[in-house]
Short mmCIF file of C-alpha atoms and ligand atoms in Angstrom, two decimals:
data_model
loop_
_atom_site.label_atom_id
_atom_site.label_comp_id
_atom_site.label_asym_id
_atom_site.label_seq_id
_atom_site.Cartn_x
_atom_site.Cartn_y
_atom_site.Cartn_z
CA MET X 1 -6.87 13.13 -12.47
CA ASN X 2 -5.52 14.73 -15.62
CA SER X 3 -6.03 18.34 -14.61
CA ASP X 4 -3.74 19.68 -17.25
CA SER X 5 -4.79 21.12 -20.57
CA ARG X 6 -1.23 21.10 -21.88
CA PRO X 7 -0.03 18.05 -23.80
CA SER X 8 1.84 15.30 -21.97
CA PRO X 9 5.58 15.42 -22.34
CA ASP X 10 6.61 13.87 -25.58
CA LEU X 11 7.74 10.44 -24.42
CA PRO X 12 7.94 7.63 -26.96
CA GLU X 13 5.62 4.62 -26.63
CA GLY X 14 6.55 1.29 -25.07
CA LEU X 15 8.98 2.48 -22.40
CA HIS X 16 10.13 0.18 -19.60
CA PRO X 17 8.74 0.97 -16.10
CA ASP X 18 12.26 1.93 -14.94
CA THR X 19 12.21 4.69 -17.53
CA LEU X 20 8.64 5.72 -16.77
CA ALA X 21 9.47 5.97 -13.07
CA VAL X 22 11.96 8.77 -13.65
CA ARG X 23 10.49 10.40 -16.75
CA VAL X 24 6.68 10.61 -16.51
CA THR X 25 5.62 13.99 -15.15
CA VAL X 26 3.74 17.13 -16.16
CA PRO X 27 5.28 19.52 -18.72
CA ARG X 28 8.08 21.78 -17.48
CA SER X 29 7.24 25.34 -16.62
CA GLN X 30 8.51 28.25 -18.76
CA TYR X 31 11.74 28.15 -16.70
CA GLY X 32 12.73 24.70 -17.89
CA GLU X 33 13.41 23.22 -14.44
CA HIS X 34 14.99 19.76 -14.69
CA SER X 35 13.76 18.38 -11.37
CA GLU X 36 9.97 18.40 -11.05
CA ALA X 37 8.62 21.73 -9.84
CA LEU X 38 6.83 21.95 -6.50
CA TYR X 39 3.69 24.04 -7.01
CA LEU X 40 3.07 24.86 -3.37
CA SER X 41 0.04 27.01 -4.02
CA SER X 42 -3.52 26.66 -2.79
CA CYS X 43 -5.00 28.47 -5.79
CA PHE X 44 -4.14 29.51 -9.33
CA VAL X 45 -4.56 32.95 -10.90
CA GLN X 46 -6.97 32.98 -13.83
CA PRO X 47 -6.32 35.07 -16.93
CA ASP X 48 -9.93 36.29 -17.11
CA SER X 49 -13.43 35.53 -15.83
CA GLU X 50 -14.46 33.59 -18.91
CA THR X 51 -11.50 31.18 -18.56
CA SER X 52 -12.11 30.94 -14.82
CA ALA X 53 -15.76 30.01 -15.37
CA HIS X 54 -14.75 27.42 -17.94
CA ARG X 55 -12.13 25.79 -15.68
CA PHE X 56 -14.46 25.67 -12.68
CA ALA X 57 -16.99 23.87 -14.87
CA ASN X 58 -14.30 21.60 -16.38
CA PRO X 59 -11.61 20.95 -13.75
CA SER X 60 -9.59 18.77 -16.11
CA GLU X 61 -8.95 21.77 -18.36
CA GLY X 62 -7.02 23.99 -16.01
CA TYR X 63 -6.01 24.47 -12.39
CA THR X 64 -8.09 26.72 -10.14
CA TYR X 65 -7.89 25.57 -6.53
CA THR X 66 -5.67 22.81 -5.12
CA ARG X 67 -8.57 20.78 -3.70
CA THR X 68 -9.75 20.33 -7.29
CA GLY X 69 -6.30 19.79 -8.80
CA ASN X 70 -2.63 20.79 -8.55
CA PRO X 71 0.15 20.18 -11.11
CA THR X 72 2.53 18.60 -8.58
CA VAL X 73 -0.22 16.19 -7.56
CA THR X 74 -0.94 15.48 -11.23
CA ALA X 75 2.74 14.63 -11.75
CA PHE X 76 2.54 11.99 -9.01
CA GLU X 77 -0.75 10.61 -10.35
CA ARG X 78 0.63 10.25 -13.88
CA ARG X 79 3.86 8.61 -12.76
CA LEU X 80 2.11 6.11 -10.47
CA ALA X 81 -0.54 5.33 -13.12
CA ALA X 82 2.26 4.64 -15.61
CA LEU X 83 3.95 2.23 -13.17
CA GLU X 84 0.71 0.37 -12.43
CA GLY X 85 -0.21 0.26 -16.12
CA ALA X 86 -3.40 2.15 -15.23
CA GLU X 87 -5.34 4.53 -17.40
CA SER X 88 -5.56 6.97 -14.52
CA ALA X 89 -4.78 7.50 -10.84
CA ILE X 90 -6.07 9.80 -8.14
CA ALA X 91 -3.92 10.85 -5.20
CA THR X 92 -5.24 11.01 -1.65
CA ALA X 93 -3.93 12.32 1.66
CA SER X 94 -3.10 8.83 2.96
CA GLY X 95 -3.67 5.17 2.16
CA MET X 96 -6.70 5.07 4.44
CA SER X 97 -8.24 8.07 2.70
CA ALA X 98 -7.85 6.14 -0.58
CA ILE X 99 -9.90 3.32 0.98
CA LEU X 100 -12.42 5.84 2.30
CA LEU X 101 -12.70 7.37 -1.18
CA LEU X 102 -13.13 3.90 -2.67
CA GLY X 103 -16.01 3.13 -0.29
CA LEU X 104 -17.67 6.53 -0.67
CA GLY X 105 -17.46 6.28 -4.44
CA LEU X 106 -18.60 2.70 -4.98
CA LEU X 107 -20.84 1.68 -2.10
CA LYS X 108 -24.32 2.59 -0.99
CA SER X 109 -26.63 1.39 1.74
CA GLY X 110 -27.64 -2.24 1.13
CA ASP X 111 -24.42 -3.15 -0.69
CA HIS X 112 -22.26 -6.09 0.32
CA VAL X 113 -18.45 -6.34 0.35
CA ILE X 114 -16.12 -9.33 0.70
CA CYS X 115 -12.72 -8.81 2.33
CA SER X 116 -9.94 -10.94 3.66
CA GLN X 117 -10.09 -11.55 7.41
CA SER X 118 -6.35 -10.95 7.64
CA MET X 119 -5.54 -7.44 6.46
CA PHE X 120 -4.20 -4.12 7.65
CA GLY X 121 -6.03 -3.37 10.93
CA SER X 122 -7.46 0.03 9.95
CA THR X 123 -8.79 -1.40 6.68
CA MET X 124 -10.60 -4.14 8.61
CA LYS X 125 -12.06 -1.52 10.95
CA MET X 126 -13.11 0.72 8.06
CA PHE X 127 -15.07 -2.06 6.35
CA GLY X 128 -16.28 -3.84 9.48
CA THR X 129 -17.32 -0.79 11.53
CA ASP X 130 -17.23 2.52 9.68
CA PHE X 131 -18.88 1.56 6.38
CA ALA X 132 -21.28 -0.65 8.38
CA LYS X 133 -22.73 2.54 9.91
CA PHE X 134 -23.96 3.47 6.43
CA GLY X 135 -25.66 0.13 5.83
CA VAL X 136 -22.83 -1.60 3.96
CA GLU X 137 -22.31 -5.17 5.08
CA THR X 138 -18.91 -6.88 4.87
CA THR X 139 -18.13 -10.58 5.01
CA PHE X 140 -14.57 -11.43 6.06
CA VAL X 141 -13.17 -14.63 4.58
CA SER X 142 -9.92 -16.55 4.52
CA GLN X 143 -7.44 -14.67 2.36
CA THR X 144 -6.01 -17.75 0.72
CA ASN X 145 -9.14 -19.77 0.05
CA ALA X 146 -10.73 -18.63 -3.23
CA ALA X 147 -13.67 -21.00 -2.64
CA ALA X 148 -14.51 -19.06 0.53
CA TRP X 149 -14.65 -15.79 -1.46
CA GLN X 150 -16.90 -17.49 -4.01
CA ALA X 151 -19.18 -18.88 -1.30
CA ALA X 152 -19.58 -15.42 0.27
CA VAL X 153 -20.95 -13.87 -2.94
CA ARG X 154 -24.50 -12.51 -2.67
CA PRO X 155 -26.76 -10.84 -5.22
CA ASN X 156 -25.88 -7.44 -3.70
CA THR X 157 -22.09 -8.00 -3.62
CA ARG X 158 -20.53 -4.92 -5.15
CA LEU X 159 -16.86 -5.12 -4.17
CA LEU X 160 -14.16 -7.67 -3.36
CA PHE X 161 -11.24 -6.11 -1.50
CA ALA X 162 -7.94 -7.94 -1.14
CA GLU X 163 -4.49 -7.07 0.09
CA THR X 164 -1.64 -9.26 -1.13
CA PRO X 165 0.69 -10.01 0.51
CA THR X 166 -1.22 -9.16 3.69
CA ASN X 167 -0.09 -7.14 6.64
CA PRO X 168 1.47 -8.64 8.74
CA LEU X 169 1.39 -12.37 7.86
CA THR X 170 2.31 -11.97 4.17
CA GLU X 171 -0.56 -14.23 3.09
CA VAL X 172 -0.93 -14.25 -0.66
CA CYS X 173 -4.15 -14.49 -2.64
CA ASP X 174 -4.60 -15.36 -6.28
CA ILE X 175 -5.52 -12.01 -7.88
CA ALA X 176 -6.64 -13.55 -11.19
CA ALA X 177 -8.92 -16.05 -9.40
CA LEU X 178 -10.51 -13.32 -7.26
CA ALA X 179 -10.99 -11.11 -10.34
CA ALA X 180 -12.86 -13.94 -12.04
CA ILE X 181 -15.10 -14.40 -8.97
CA ALA X 182 -15.77 -10.66 -8.74
CA HIS X 183 -16.60 -10.29 -12.41
CA SER X 184 -18.90 -13.30 -12.57
CA ALA X 185 -20.78 -11.73 -9.63
CA GLY X 186 -20.98 -8.34 -11.36
CA ALA X 187 -18.69 -6.89 -8.68
CA LEU X 188 -15.34 -5.11 -8.77
CA LEU X 189 -12.01 -6.32 -7.38
CA ALA X 190 -9.82 -3.75 -5.60
CA VAL X 191 -6.31 -4.80 -4.55
CA ASP X 192 -4.18 -3.03 -1.95
CA ASN X 193 -0.74 -3.23 -3.60
CA CYS X 194 1.13 -1.60 -0.75
CA PHE X 195 3.39 -4.57 0.13
CA ALA X 196 4.36 -5.62 -3.39
CA THR X 197 4.32 -2.24 -5.18
CA PRO X 198 4.06 -2.13 -9.00
CA ILE X 199 7.70 -3.20 -9.13
CA LEU X 200 6.78 -6.75 -8.07
CA GLN X 201 3.10 -7.01 -8.97
CA ARG X 202 0.68 -5.20 -11.27
CA PRO X 203 -2.83 -6.25 -10.17
CA LEU X 204 -4.61 -4.54 -13.10
CA GLN X 205 -2.78 -6.84 -15.53
CA LEU X 206 -4.04 -9.81 -13.52
CA GLY X 207 -7.65 -8.68 -13.83
CA ALA X 208 -8.18 -6.39 -10.81
CA ASP X 209 -10.28 -3.30 -11.49
CA LEU X 210 -8.68 -0.94 -8.98
CA VAL X 211 -5.38 -0.70 -7.13
CA ILE X 212 -5.08 0.99 -3.74
CA HIS X 213 -1.81 2.44 -2.46
CA SER X 214 -0.48 3.79 0.75
CA GLY X 215 2.20 6.09 -0.64
CA THR X 216 3.43 6.43 2.93
CA LYS X 217 5.18 3.08 2.63
CA PHE X 218 7.46 1.99 -0.23
CA LEU X 219 6.44 4.73 -2.68
CA ASP X 220 7.95 7.43 -0.48
CA GLY X 221 10.41 4.90 0.88
CA GLN X 222 12.17 7.19 3.29
CA GLY X 223 9.48 7.62 5.92
CA ARG X 224 8.80 11.31 5.27
CA VAL X 225 5.20 11.85 4.19
CA MET X 226 1.71 10.37 4.20
CA ALA X 227 0.17 9.71 0.80
CA GLY X 228 -2.29 7.41 -0.93
CA ALA X 229 -3.83 6.70 -4.31
CA ILE X 230 -6.39 4.75 -6.30
CA CYS X 231 -5.36 3.56 -9.77
CA GLY X 232 -7.65 2.12 -12.44
CA SER X 233 -9.66 2.90 -15.51
CA SER X 234 -10.73 6.44 -16.25
CA LYS X 235 -14.34 5.27 -15.93
CA TYR X 236 -13.89 4.95 -12.17
CA VAL X 237 -10.96 7.22 -11.39
CA ASP X 238 -11.93 10.28 -13.46
CA GLN X 239 -15.69 9.79 -13.53
CA ILE X 240 -16.36 8.72 -9.93
CA PHE X 241 -13.41 9.32 -7.60
CA ALA X 242 -12.08 12.62 -9.00
CA PRO X 243 -15.39 14.53 -8.78
CA LEU X 244 -15.97 13.04 -5.33
CA ILE X 245 -12.59 13.99 -3.84
CA ARG X 246 -13.03 17.55 -5.12
CA SER X 247 -15.88 17.94 -2.65
CA ALA X 248 -14.79 15.40 -0.01
CA GLY X 249 -11.39 17.07 0.18
CA MET X 250 -8.96 14.36 1.37
CA VAL X 251 -6.52 15.43 -1.34
CA LEU X 252 -2.76 14.93 -1.28
CA SER X 253 -0.80 18.05 -0.38
CA PRO X 254 1.48 19.28 -3.20
CA PHE X 255 4.50 19.05 -0.91
CA ASN X 256 3.78 15.41 -0.09
CA ALA X 257 3.07 14.73 -3.76
CA TRP X 258 6.47 16.15 -4.68
CA VAL X 259 8.26 14.00 -2.10
CA VAL X 260 6.53 10.80 -3.17
CA THR X 261 7.02 11.58 -6.88
CA LYS X 262 10.75 11.74 -6.23
CA GLY X 263 10.40 8.54 -4.20
CA LEU X 264 9.04 6.72 -7.24
CA GLU X 265 12.32 7.39 -9.06
CA THR X 266 14.19 4.98 -6.78
CA LEU X 267 11.31 2.57 -6.07
CA SER X 268 12.59 -0.22 -8.29
CA LEU X 269 16.13 -0.14 -6.86
CA ARG X 270 14.91 0.04 -3.29
CA VAL X 271 12.26 -2.68 -3.51
CA LYS X 272 14.66 -5.12 -5.16
CA ALA X 273 17.52 -4.40 -2.74
CA GLN X 274 15.31 -4.47 0.37
CA SER X 275 13.69 -7.71 -0.84
CA ALA X 276 17.11 -9.32 -1.35
CA ASN X 277 18.04 -8.34 2.22
CA ALA X 278 14.72 -9.72 3.49
CA LEU X 279 15.27 -13.08 1.79
CA GLN X 280 18.67 -13.48 3.47
CA LEU X 281 17.24 -12.54 6.86
CA ALA X 282 14.19 -14.81 6.45
CA LYS X 283 16.45 -17.81 5.72
CA TRP X 284 18.50 -17.05 8.80
CA LEU X 285 15.45 -16.49 11.05
CA GLU X 286 13.91 -19.77 9.89
CA GLN X 287 16.70 -21.81 11.46
CA HIS X 288 16.82 -19.90 14.77
CA PRO X 289 15.72 -22.13 17.70
CA ALA X 290 13.82 -19.30 19.48
CA ILE X 291 11.51 -18.94 16.50
CA ASP X 292 8.38 -20.91 15.95
CA ARG X 293 7.48 -19.82 12.42
CA VAL X 294 8.66 -17.43 9.75
CA PHE X 295 6.17 -15.95 7.29
CA TYR X 296 7.90 -14.78 4.12
CA PRO X 297 6.59 -15.41 0.56
CA GLY X 298 10.12 -15.95 -0.76
CA LEU X 299 10.69 -19.02 1.45
CA PRO X 300 9.67 -22.45 0.12
CA SER X 301 8.00 -23.03 3.53
CA HIS X 302 5.48 -20.26 2.83
CA PRO X 303 2.08 -21.87 2.12
CA GLN X 304 1.56 -19.83 -1.06
CA HIS X 305 5.22 -19.73 -2.11
CA GLU X 306 4.64 -20.85 -5.70
CA LEU X 307 1.70 -18.53 -6.27
CA ALA X 308 3.65 -15.65 -4.72
CA MET X 309 6.66 -16.25 -6.92
CA ALA X 310 4.49 -16.40 -10.04
CA GLN X 311 2.48 -13.32 -9.09
CA GLN X 312 5.32 -11.18 -7.68
CA SER X 313 8.02 -11.39 -10.36
CA GLY X 314 9.80 -14.12 -8.39
CA ILE X 315 10.51 -11.80 -5.44
CA GLY X 316 9.18 -12.19 -1.91
CA GLY X 317 9.11 -8.51 -0.93
CA ALA X 318 10.70 -6.75 2.02
CA ILE X 319 8.34 -7.66 4.87
CA ILE X 320 8.87 -10.65 7.13
CA ALA X 321 6.72 -11.78 10.05
CA PHE X 322 7.96 -14.32 12.60
CA SER X 323 6.65 -15.67 15.86
CA VAL X 324 8.83 -16.39 18.86
CA ARG X 325 8.20 -19.48 20.94
CA GLY X 326 6.46 -19.27 24.30
CA ASN X 327 4.58 -21.60 26.61
CA SER X 328 1.65 -19.19 26.87
CA PRO X 329 0.45 -16.11 24.98
CA GLU X 330 1.80 -13.99 27.86
CA GLN X 331 5.25 -15.56 27.67
CA ALA X 332 5.31 -15.29 23.88
CA ARG X 333 4.39 -11.60 24.16
CA ALA X 334 7.10 -10.98 26.79
CA ARG X 335 9.68 -12.69 24.57
CA ALA X 336 8.57 -10.73 21.50
CA PHE X 337 8.92 -7.52 23.50
CA HIS X 338 12.38 -8.70 24.63
CA VAL X 339 13.54 -9.27 21.03
CA ILE X 340 12.16 -5.89 19.93
CA ASP X 341 13.60 -4.01 22.92
CA SER X 342 17.03 -5.62 22.46
CA ALA X 343 17.41 -4.08 18.99
CA ARG X 344 19.72 -1.09 18.75
CA ILE X 345 19.59 -0.55 15.00
CA CYS X 346 16.06 -1.58 13.96
CA SER X 347 13.58 1.18 14.81
CA ILE X 348 10.62 0.32 17.03
CA ALA X 349 8.05 1.92 14.77
CA THR X 350 5.00 0.86 12.81
CA ASN X 351 5.73 2.07 9.35
CA LEU X 352 7.07 -0.17 6.57
CA GLY X 353 8.77 0.23 3.23
CA ASP X 354 11.37 2.59 4.69
CA VAL X 355 15.07 2.27 3.86
CA LYS X 356 15.59 1.97 7.63
CA THR X 357 14.55 -1.42 9.05
CA LEU X 358 11.54 -1.22 11.33
CA ILE X 359 10.47 -3.76 13.91
CA SER X 360 7.00 -3.92 15.45
CA HIS X 361 4.59 -6.02 17.50
CA PRO X 362 1.39 -6.16 15.42
CA ALA X 363 -0.89 -7.49 18.20
CA SER X 364 -0.36 -4.33 20.28
CA THR X 365 0.07 -1.78 17.48
CA SER X 366 -1.31 -2.07 13.93
CA HIS X 367 -3.80 -4.75 15.02
CA GLY X 368 -4.28 -3.51 18.59
CA ARG X 369 -7.74 -2.12 17.95
CA LEU X 370 -9.14 -5.45 16.78
CA SER X 371 -10.94 -7.74 19.21
CA GLU X 372 -9.00 -10.78 20.46
CA GLU X 373 -11.34 -12.92 18.33
CA GLN X 374 -10.56 -10.90 15.17
CA ARG X 375 -6.84 -11.10 15.98
CA GLN X 376 -7.04 -14.88 16.36
CA ALA X 377 -8.86 -15.16 13.02
CA ALA X 378 -6.17 -12.98 11.44
CA GLY X 379 -3.41 -15.13 12.98
CA VAL X 380 -1.89 -12.13 14.76
CA VAL X 381 -0.61 -14.01 17.81
CA GLN X 382 1.09 -12.39 20.81
CA GLY X 383 4.53 -13.75 19.87
CA LEU X 384 4.40 -12.28 16.37
CA ILE X 385 6.99 -9.71 15.25
CA ARG X 386 6.94 -7.84 11.96
CA LEU X 387 10.20 -6.81 10.35
CA ALA X 388 10.08 -4.28 7.51
CA VAL X 389 13.53 -4.74 6.06
CA GLY X 390 15.54 -1.73 4.90
CA LEU X 391 18.86 -1.12 3.20
CA GLU X 392 21.29 -1.68 6.08
CA HIS X 393 24.06 -4.26 5.77
CA VAL X 394 22.37 -7.63 6.43
CA PRO X 395 24.87 -8.98 9.03
CA ASP X 396 24.30 -5.81 11.10
CA ILE X 397 20.54 -6.42 11.22
CA GLN X 398 21.11 -10.12 11.88
CA ALA X 399 23.31 -9.29 14.89
CA ASP X 400 20.71 -6.78 16.08
CA LEU X 401 18.02 -9.49 16.09
CA ALA X 402 20.31 -12.19 17.47
CA ARG X 403 20.90 -10.10 20.60
CA GLY X 404 17.28 -10.64 21.70
CA LEU X 405 16.66 -14.01 20.05
CA ASP X 406 19.71 -15.67 21.60
CA THR X 407 18.58 -14.64 25.11
CA CYS X 408 14.84 -15.30 24.68
CA ALA X 409 14.83 -18.46 26.80
CA SER X 410 15.74 -16.38 29.87
CA VAL X 411 12.43 -14.51 29.63
CA ALA X 412 9.93 -16.25 31.91
C1 PLP P 1 -0.23 1.48 5.94
C2 PLP P 1 -1.18 0.71 5.15
C3 PLP P 1 -2.39 1.27 4.73
C4 PLP P 1 -2.83 2.65 5.17
O1 PLP P 1 -2.04 3.66 4.64
P1 PLP P 1 -1.80 5.06 5.40
O2 PLP P 1 -0.99 5.81 4.42
O3 PLP P 1 -1.12 4.77 6.69
O4 PLP P 1 -3.15 5.66 5.63
C5 PLP P 1 -3.22 0.50 3.95
N1 PLP P 1 -2.89 -0.75 3.58
C6 PLP P 1 -1.74 -1.32 3.96
C7 PLP P 1 -1.41 -2.70 3.52
C8 PLP P 1 -0.84 -0.62 4.76
O5 PLP P 1 0.30 -1.22 5.15
#
């Protein structure tokens, strides 16, 4: 949302994303602050009634009320849009409210959606249950099998929604192939770019129409605030989503926008460093006898390793999933709990993208609300552990995991 009548700061064309990440913002105030200002204000004083009337009728021409636009929120939207190579972006209160806004804006009763069967749990629930209440039908297909997406297309298919890599199994889909399927069906492709971030992957360049973000994850990067966004062409973002959020109201608070805008300044450094740590840990986990399987796109053993490397700038990302061995689902779960509970550095928490390493048990947390059948289809087994790797010294995290892994066999 470009709710700012003043010209954009005078940046030259063709800048590298690393430069955009620290430089794109709204114009400075009259005081010339160097760090971005935080406009923590719910409304804006109007110079006169005529101007007020004009701005209420044309929200992009001046700020009036923070639900319809706020300069700190605009700063975040512009910076994120620049990183995604998008014409525009709209900020939302959380990642899930971005998905809600997407559905409210694009779908109507009788429409059909195709999604991966292995995605973030709340996203699956939103499409499978919440949008279903309004007469929108969703078909869930295998993330990695483009032919299955193609086969699910119907005349009323309006949207394909993919997350890549997926949460928690890091399954990768071919964004360009799904874009081609969507477009030949007259549908749109939206990609949740939460795991890769624009540092590793820019879905719009690969043909996606819209990018969804949970700013709560890597974009903030220090586990402080909730945030979300939709990025894409002005046709959708400014013409459909912006007018809708002004009445629907799930806007990003200016304070959270300020935090996440500052987060974007270090995104590139953090994502690359955390991914390098994750690759080292994934290699080590893969040879540990207590572990059944490691899911990490940067490992040659990952089923979509080559696609992931081509699509993600040659970097696997900072999330690893691994399953511990067990003779039954109950034993595998007990052993997974043992590994998690033996950690003294890794936080038992279900966020990701934080500079502090987080460890979680997806089957009982992020995917706990799914039915056992949905969990099976998503491959979220009871022995599965998700590790969202941070910036700690790798041998320290390795020792923290080894404490539980080395003693797993003692868990009946
Ligand atoms: C966390 C997450 C979301 C939801 O974002 P919130 O900010 O928690 O609402 C959506 N997609 C993925 C892949 C996520 O990890």
